[in-house]
mmCIF file of C-alpha atoms in Angstrom:
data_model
loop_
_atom_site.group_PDB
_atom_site.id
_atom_site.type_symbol
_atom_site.label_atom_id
_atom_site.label_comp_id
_atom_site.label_asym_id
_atom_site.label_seq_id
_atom_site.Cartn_x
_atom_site.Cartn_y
_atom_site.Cartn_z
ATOM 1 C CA UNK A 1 33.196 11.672 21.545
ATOM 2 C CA UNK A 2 31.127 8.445 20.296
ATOM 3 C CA UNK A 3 28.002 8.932 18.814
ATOM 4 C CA UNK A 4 24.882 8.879 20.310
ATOM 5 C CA UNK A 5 23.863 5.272 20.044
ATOM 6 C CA UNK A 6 19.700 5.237 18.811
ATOM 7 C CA UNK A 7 17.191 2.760 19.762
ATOM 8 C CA UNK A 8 16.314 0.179 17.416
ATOM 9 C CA UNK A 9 12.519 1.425 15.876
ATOM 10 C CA UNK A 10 9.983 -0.737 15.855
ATOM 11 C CA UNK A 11 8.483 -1.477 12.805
ATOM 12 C CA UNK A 12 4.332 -2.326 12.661
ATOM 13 C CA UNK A 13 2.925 -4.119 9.612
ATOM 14 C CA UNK A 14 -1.167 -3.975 8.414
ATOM 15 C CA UNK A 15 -3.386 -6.776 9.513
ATOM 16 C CA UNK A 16 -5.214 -6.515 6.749
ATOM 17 C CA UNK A 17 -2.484 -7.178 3.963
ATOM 18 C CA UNK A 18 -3.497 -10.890 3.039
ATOM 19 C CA UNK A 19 -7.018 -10.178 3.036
ATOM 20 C CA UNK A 20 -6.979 -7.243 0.943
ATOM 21 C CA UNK A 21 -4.303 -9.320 -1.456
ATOM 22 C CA UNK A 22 -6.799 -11.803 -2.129
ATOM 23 C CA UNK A 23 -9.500 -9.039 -2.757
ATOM 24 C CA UNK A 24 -7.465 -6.927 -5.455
ATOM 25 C CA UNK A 25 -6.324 -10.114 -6.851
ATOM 26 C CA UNK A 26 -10.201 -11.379 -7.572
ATOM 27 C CA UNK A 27 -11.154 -7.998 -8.650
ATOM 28 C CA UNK A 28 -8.038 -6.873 -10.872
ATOM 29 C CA UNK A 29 -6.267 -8.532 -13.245
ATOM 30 C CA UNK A 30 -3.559 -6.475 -12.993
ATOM 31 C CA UNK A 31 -2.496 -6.811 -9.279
ATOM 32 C CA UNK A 32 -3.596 -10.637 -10.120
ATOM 33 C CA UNK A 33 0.003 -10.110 -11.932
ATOM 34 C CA UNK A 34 1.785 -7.887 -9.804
ATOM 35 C CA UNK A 35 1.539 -9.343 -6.283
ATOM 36 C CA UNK A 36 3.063 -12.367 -6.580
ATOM 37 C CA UNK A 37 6.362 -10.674 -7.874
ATOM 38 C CA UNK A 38 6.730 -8.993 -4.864
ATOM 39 C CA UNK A 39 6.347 -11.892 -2.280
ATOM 40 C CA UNK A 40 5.887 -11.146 1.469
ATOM 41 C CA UNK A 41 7.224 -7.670 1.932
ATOM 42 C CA UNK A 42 4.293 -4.948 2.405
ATOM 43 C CA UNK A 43 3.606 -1.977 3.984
ATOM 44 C CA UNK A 44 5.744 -0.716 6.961
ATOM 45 C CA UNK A 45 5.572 1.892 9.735
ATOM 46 C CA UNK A 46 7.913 3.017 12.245
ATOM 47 C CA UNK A 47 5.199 3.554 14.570
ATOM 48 C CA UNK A 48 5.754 7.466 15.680
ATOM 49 C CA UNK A 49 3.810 9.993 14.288
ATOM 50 C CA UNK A 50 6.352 12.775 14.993
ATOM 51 C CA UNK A 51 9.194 11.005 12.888
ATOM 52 C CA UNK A 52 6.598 10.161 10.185
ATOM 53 C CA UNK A 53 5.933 13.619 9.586
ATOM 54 C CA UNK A 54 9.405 15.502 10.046
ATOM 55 C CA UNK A 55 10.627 13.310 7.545
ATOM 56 C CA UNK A 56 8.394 13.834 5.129
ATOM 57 C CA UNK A 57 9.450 17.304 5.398
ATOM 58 C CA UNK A 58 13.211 17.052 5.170
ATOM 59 C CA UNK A 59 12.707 14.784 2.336
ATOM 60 C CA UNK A 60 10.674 17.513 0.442
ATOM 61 C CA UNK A 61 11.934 18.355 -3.067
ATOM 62 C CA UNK A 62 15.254 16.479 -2.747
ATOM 63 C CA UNK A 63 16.381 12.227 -4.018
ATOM 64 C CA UNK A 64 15.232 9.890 -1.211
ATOM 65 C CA UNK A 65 19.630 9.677 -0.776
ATOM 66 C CA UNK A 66 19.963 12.998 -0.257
ATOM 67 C CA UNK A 67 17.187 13.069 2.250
ATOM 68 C CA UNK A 68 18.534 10.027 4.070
ATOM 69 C CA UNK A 69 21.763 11.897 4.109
ATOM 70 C CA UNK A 70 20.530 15.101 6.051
ATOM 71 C CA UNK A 71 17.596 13.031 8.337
ATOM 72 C CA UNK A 72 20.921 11.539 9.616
ATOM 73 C CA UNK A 73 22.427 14.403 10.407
ATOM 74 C CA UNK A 74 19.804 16.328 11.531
ATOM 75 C CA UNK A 75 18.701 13.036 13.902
ATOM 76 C CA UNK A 76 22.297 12.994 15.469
ATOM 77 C CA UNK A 77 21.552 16.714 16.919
ATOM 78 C CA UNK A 78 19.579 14.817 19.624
ATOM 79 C CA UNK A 79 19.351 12.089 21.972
ATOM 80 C CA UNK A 80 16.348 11.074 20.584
ATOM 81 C CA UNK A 81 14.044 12.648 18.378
ATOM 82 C CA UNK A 82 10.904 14.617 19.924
ATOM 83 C CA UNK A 83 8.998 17.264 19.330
ATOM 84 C CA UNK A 84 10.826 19.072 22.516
ATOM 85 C CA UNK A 85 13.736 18.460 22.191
ATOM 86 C CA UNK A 86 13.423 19.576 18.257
ATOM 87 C CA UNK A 87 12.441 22.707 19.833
ATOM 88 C CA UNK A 88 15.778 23.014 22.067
ATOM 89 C CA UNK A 89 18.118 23.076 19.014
ATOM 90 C CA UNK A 90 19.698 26.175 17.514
ATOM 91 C CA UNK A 91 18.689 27.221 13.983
ATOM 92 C CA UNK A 92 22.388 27.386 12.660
ATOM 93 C CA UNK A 93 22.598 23.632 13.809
ATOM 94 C CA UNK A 94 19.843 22.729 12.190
ATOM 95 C CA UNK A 95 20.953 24.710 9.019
ATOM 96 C CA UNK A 96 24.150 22.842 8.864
ATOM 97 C CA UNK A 97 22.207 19.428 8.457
ATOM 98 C CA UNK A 98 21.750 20.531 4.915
ATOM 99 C CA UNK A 99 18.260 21.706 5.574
ATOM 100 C CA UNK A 100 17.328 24.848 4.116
ATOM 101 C CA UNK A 101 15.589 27.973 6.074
ATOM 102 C CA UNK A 102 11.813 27.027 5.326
ATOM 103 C CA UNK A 103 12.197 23.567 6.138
ATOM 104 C CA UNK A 104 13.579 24.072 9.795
ATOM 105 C CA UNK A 105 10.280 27.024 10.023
ATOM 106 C CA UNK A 106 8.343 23.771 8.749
ATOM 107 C CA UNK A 107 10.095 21.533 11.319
ATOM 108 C CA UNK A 108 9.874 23.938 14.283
ATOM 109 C CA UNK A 109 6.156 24.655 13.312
ATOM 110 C CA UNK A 110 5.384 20.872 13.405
ATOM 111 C CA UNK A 111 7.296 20.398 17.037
ATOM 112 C CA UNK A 112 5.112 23.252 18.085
ATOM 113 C CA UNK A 113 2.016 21.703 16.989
ATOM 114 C CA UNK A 114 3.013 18.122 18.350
ATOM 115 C CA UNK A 115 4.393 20.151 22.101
ATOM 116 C CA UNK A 116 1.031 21.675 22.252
ATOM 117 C CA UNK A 117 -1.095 19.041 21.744
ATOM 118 C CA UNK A 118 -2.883 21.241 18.791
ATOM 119 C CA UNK A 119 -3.011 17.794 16.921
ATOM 120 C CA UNK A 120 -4.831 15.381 18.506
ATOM 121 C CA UNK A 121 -2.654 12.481 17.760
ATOM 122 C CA UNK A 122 -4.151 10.249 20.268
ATOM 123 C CA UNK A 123 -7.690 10.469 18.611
ATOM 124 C CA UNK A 124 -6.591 9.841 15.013
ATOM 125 C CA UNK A 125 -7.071 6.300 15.302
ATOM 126 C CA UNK A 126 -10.957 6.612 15.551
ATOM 127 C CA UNK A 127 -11.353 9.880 13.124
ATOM 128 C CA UNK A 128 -11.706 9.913 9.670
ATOM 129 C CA UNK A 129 -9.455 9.766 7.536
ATOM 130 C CA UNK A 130 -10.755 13.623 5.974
ATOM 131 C CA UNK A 131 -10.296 15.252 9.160
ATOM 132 C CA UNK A 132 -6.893 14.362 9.736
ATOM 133 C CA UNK A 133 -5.860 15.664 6.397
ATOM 134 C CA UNK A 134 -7.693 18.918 7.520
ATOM 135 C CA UNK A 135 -6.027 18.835 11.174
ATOM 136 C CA UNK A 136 -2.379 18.197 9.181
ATOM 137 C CA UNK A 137 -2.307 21.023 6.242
ATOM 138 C CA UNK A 138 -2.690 23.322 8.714
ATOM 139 C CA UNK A 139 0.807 22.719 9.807
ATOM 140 C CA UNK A 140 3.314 24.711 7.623
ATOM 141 C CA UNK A 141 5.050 22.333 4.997
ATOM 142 C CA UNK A 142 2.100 20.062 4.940
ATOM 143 C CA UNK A 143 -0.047 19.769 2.131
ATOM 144 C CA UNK A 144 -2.736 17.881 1.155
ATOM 145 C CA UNK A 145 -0.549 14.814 -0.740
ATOM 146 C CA UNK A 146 1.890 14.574 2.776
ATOM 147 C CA UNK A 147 -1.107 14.062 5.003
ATOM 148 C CA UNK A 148 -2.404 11.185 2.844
ATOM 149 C CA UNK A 149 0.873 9.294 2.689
ATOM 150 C CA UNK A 150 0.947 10.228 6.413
ATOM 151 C CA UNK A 151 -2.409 8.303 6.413
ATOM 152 C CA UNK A 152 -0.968 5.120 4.434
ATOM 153 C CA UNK A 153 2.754 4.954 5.524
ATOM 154 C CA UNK A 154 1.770 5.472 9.725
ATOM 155 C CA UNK A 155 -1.730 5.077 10.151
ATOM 156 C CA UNK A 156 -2.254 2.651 7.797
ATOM 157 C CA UNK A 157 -5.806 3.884 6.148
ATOM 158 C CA UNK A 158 -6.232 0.925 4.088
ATOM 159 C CA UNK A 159 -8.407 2.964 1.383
ATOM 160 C CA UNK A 160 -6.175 6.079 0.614
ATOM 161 C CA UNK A 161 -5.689 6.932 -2.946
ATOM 162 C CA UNK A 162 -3.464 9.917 -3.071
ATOM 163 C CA UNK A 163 -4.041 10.855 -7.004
ATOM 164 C CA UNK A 164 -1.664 14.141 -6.500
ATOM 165 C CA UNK A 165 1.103 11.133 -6.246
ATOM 166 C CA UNK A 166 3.206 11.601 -9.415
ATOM 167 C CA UNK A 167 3.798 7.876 -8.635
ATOM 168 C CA UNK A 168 0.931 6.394 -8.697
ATOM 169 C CA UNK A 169 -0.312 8.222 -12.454
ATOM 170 C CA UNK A 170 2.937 6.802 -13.522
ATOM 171 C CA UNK A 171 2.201 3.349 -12.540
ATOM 172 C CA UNK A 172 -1.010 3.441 -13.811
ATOM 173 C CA UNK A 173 -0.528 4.895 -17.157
ATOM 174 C CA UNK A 174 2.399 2.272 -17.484
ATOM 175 C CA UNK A 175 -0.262 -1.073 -16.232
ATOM 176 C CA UNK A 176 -3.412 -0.084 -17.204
ATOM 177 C CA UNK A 177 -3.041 2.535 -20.536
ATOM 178 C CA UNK A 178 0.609 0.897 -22.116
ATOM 179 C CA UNK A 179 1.717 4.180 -21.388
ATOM 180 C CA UNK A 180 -0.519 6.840 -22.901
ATOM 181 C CA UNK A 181 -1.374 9.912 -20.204
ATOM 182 C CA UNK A 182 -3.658 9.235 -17.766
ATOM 183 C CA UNK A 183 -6.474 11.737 -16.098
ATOM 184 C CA UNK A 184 -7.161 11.805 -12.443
ATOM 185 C CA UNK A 185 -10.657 10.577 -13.730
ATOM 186 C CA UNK A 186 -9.136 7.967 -15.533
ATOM 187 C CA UNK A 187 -7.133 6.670 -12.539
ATOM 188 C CA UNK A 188 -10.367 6.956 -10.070
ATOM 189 C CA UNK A 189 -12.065 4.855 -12.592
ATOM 190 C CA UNK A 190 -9.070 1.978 -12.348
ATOM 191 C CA UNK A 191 -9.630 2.081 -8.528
ATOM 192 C CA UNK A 192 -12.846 1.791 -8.507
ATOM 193 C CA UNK A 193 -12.104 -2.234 -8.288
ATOM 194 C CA UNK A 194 -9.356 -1.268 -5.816
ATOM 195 C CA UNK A 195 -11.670 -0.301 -2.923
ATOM 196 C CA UNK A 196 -11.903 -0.749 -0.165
ATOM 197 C CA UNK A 197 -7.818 -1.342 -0.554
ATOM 198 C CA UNK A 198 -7.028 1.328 -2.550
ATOM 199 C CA UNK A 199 -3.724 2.054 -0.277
ATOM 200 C CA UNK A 200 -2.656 -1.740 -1.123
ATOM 201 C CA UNK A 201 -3.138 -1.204 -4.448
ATOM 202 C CA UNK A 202 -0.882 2.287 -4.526
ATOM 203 C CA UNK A 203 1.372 0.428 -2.676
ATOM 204 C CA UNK A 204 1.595 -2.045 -5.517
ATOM 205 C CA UNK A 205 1.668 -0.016 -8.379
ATOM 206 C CA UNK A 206 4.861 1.872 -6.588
ATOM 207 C CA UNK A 207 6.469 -1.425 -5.933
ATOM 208 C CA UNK A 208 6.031 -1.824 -9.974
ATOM 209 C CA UNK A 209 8.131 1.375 -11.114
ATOM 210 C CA UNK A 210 10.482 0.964 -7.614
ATOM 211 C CA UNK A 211 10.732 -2.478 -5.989
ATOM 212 C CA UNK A 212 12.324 -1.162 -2.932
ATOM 213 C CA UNK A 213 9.732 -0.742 -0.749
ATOM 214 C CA UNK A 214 9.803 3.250 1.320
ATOM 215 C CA UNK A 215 9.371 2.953 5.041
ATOM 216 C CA UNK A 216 8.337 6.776 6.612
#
């Protein structure tokens, strides 16, 4: 049997990037530096919330290959990939993906949430961005970090600054403090001249340790 052929995924881009280039670059000597190596790649989303999320969750605690590896698998299991039909697939099926026992609870808990309508996914675009972190950690296997790079990789919050990112300290430390630790105060105080593009400038800083860019 062939298999299942999947529809190409649209991918959306912010209409803000230039604008908030030419910001951090007037304000910040450092992306001054750094966005011109990177030319005119930016931010991407695939453009379905649902996705966005459930692979965040398989890619918990394991290499971005290794996640790739059993998102493939476990997208294969369906025609296409919805919260329902998540919910029509057998446990041992999902297990054989590679994904482990409390990430298919996490997955099943986020199809319920999604099936239900307990998120309210059509009125995200006009809340803030604090109350959609609170409406998303109250889904099993989200926490607080997962919500915000739900916020910059599919909503596209221009102004996110997730400082529980491991990345973005990194970055930091490495651009602004030749390497010496960094604080969460001391990395609030570098993005002070990010806002109100604080996303573009995490975005940036990640493209300096990795310069393949992640698409959710």
């Amino acid at each position: 049997m062939a298999p299942v052929k999947k529809p190409s995924i649209e991918i959306f881009t912010p209409d803000y990037w230039e604008e908030a280039c030419k910001h951090l670059a007037r304000k910040d000597r450092v992306m001054k530096r750094l966005i011109p190596q990177f030319g005119d790649v930016r931010l991407e989303s695939r453009g379905d919330a649902f996705i966005t999320l459930a692979r965040s969750i398989v890619g918990q605690q394991i290499s971005v290959k290794a996640a790739q590896s059993v998102w493939d698998q476990f997208e294969m299991l369906q025609r296409k990939m919805t919260p329902a039909n998540v919910l029509k697939l057998k446990v041992d099926d999902m297990r054989a993906c590679g994904l482990s026992a409390r990430k298919v609870e996490y997955l099943v808990d986020l199809a319920i949430h999604f099936d239900t309508q307990a998120v309210h996914v059509n009125a995200w675009k006009d809340m803030a961005d604090e109350l959609i972190i609170e409406e998303l950690v109250a889904i099993r296997g989200i926490g607080r970090w997962t919500a915000e790079m739900f916020l910059i990789f599919h909503l596209m919050r221009p102004n996110v600054l997730p400082l529980d990112d491991p990345g973005l300290i990194t970055g930091i430390s490495q651009n602004y403090f030749s390497g010496d630790p960094v604080s969460r105060s001391d990395a609030r105080e570098v993005a002070v001249a990010w806002a109100p593009y604080c996303s573009v400038a995490t975005w940036y800083i990640w493209r300096s340790l990795d310069p393949a860019p992640v698409v959710y």
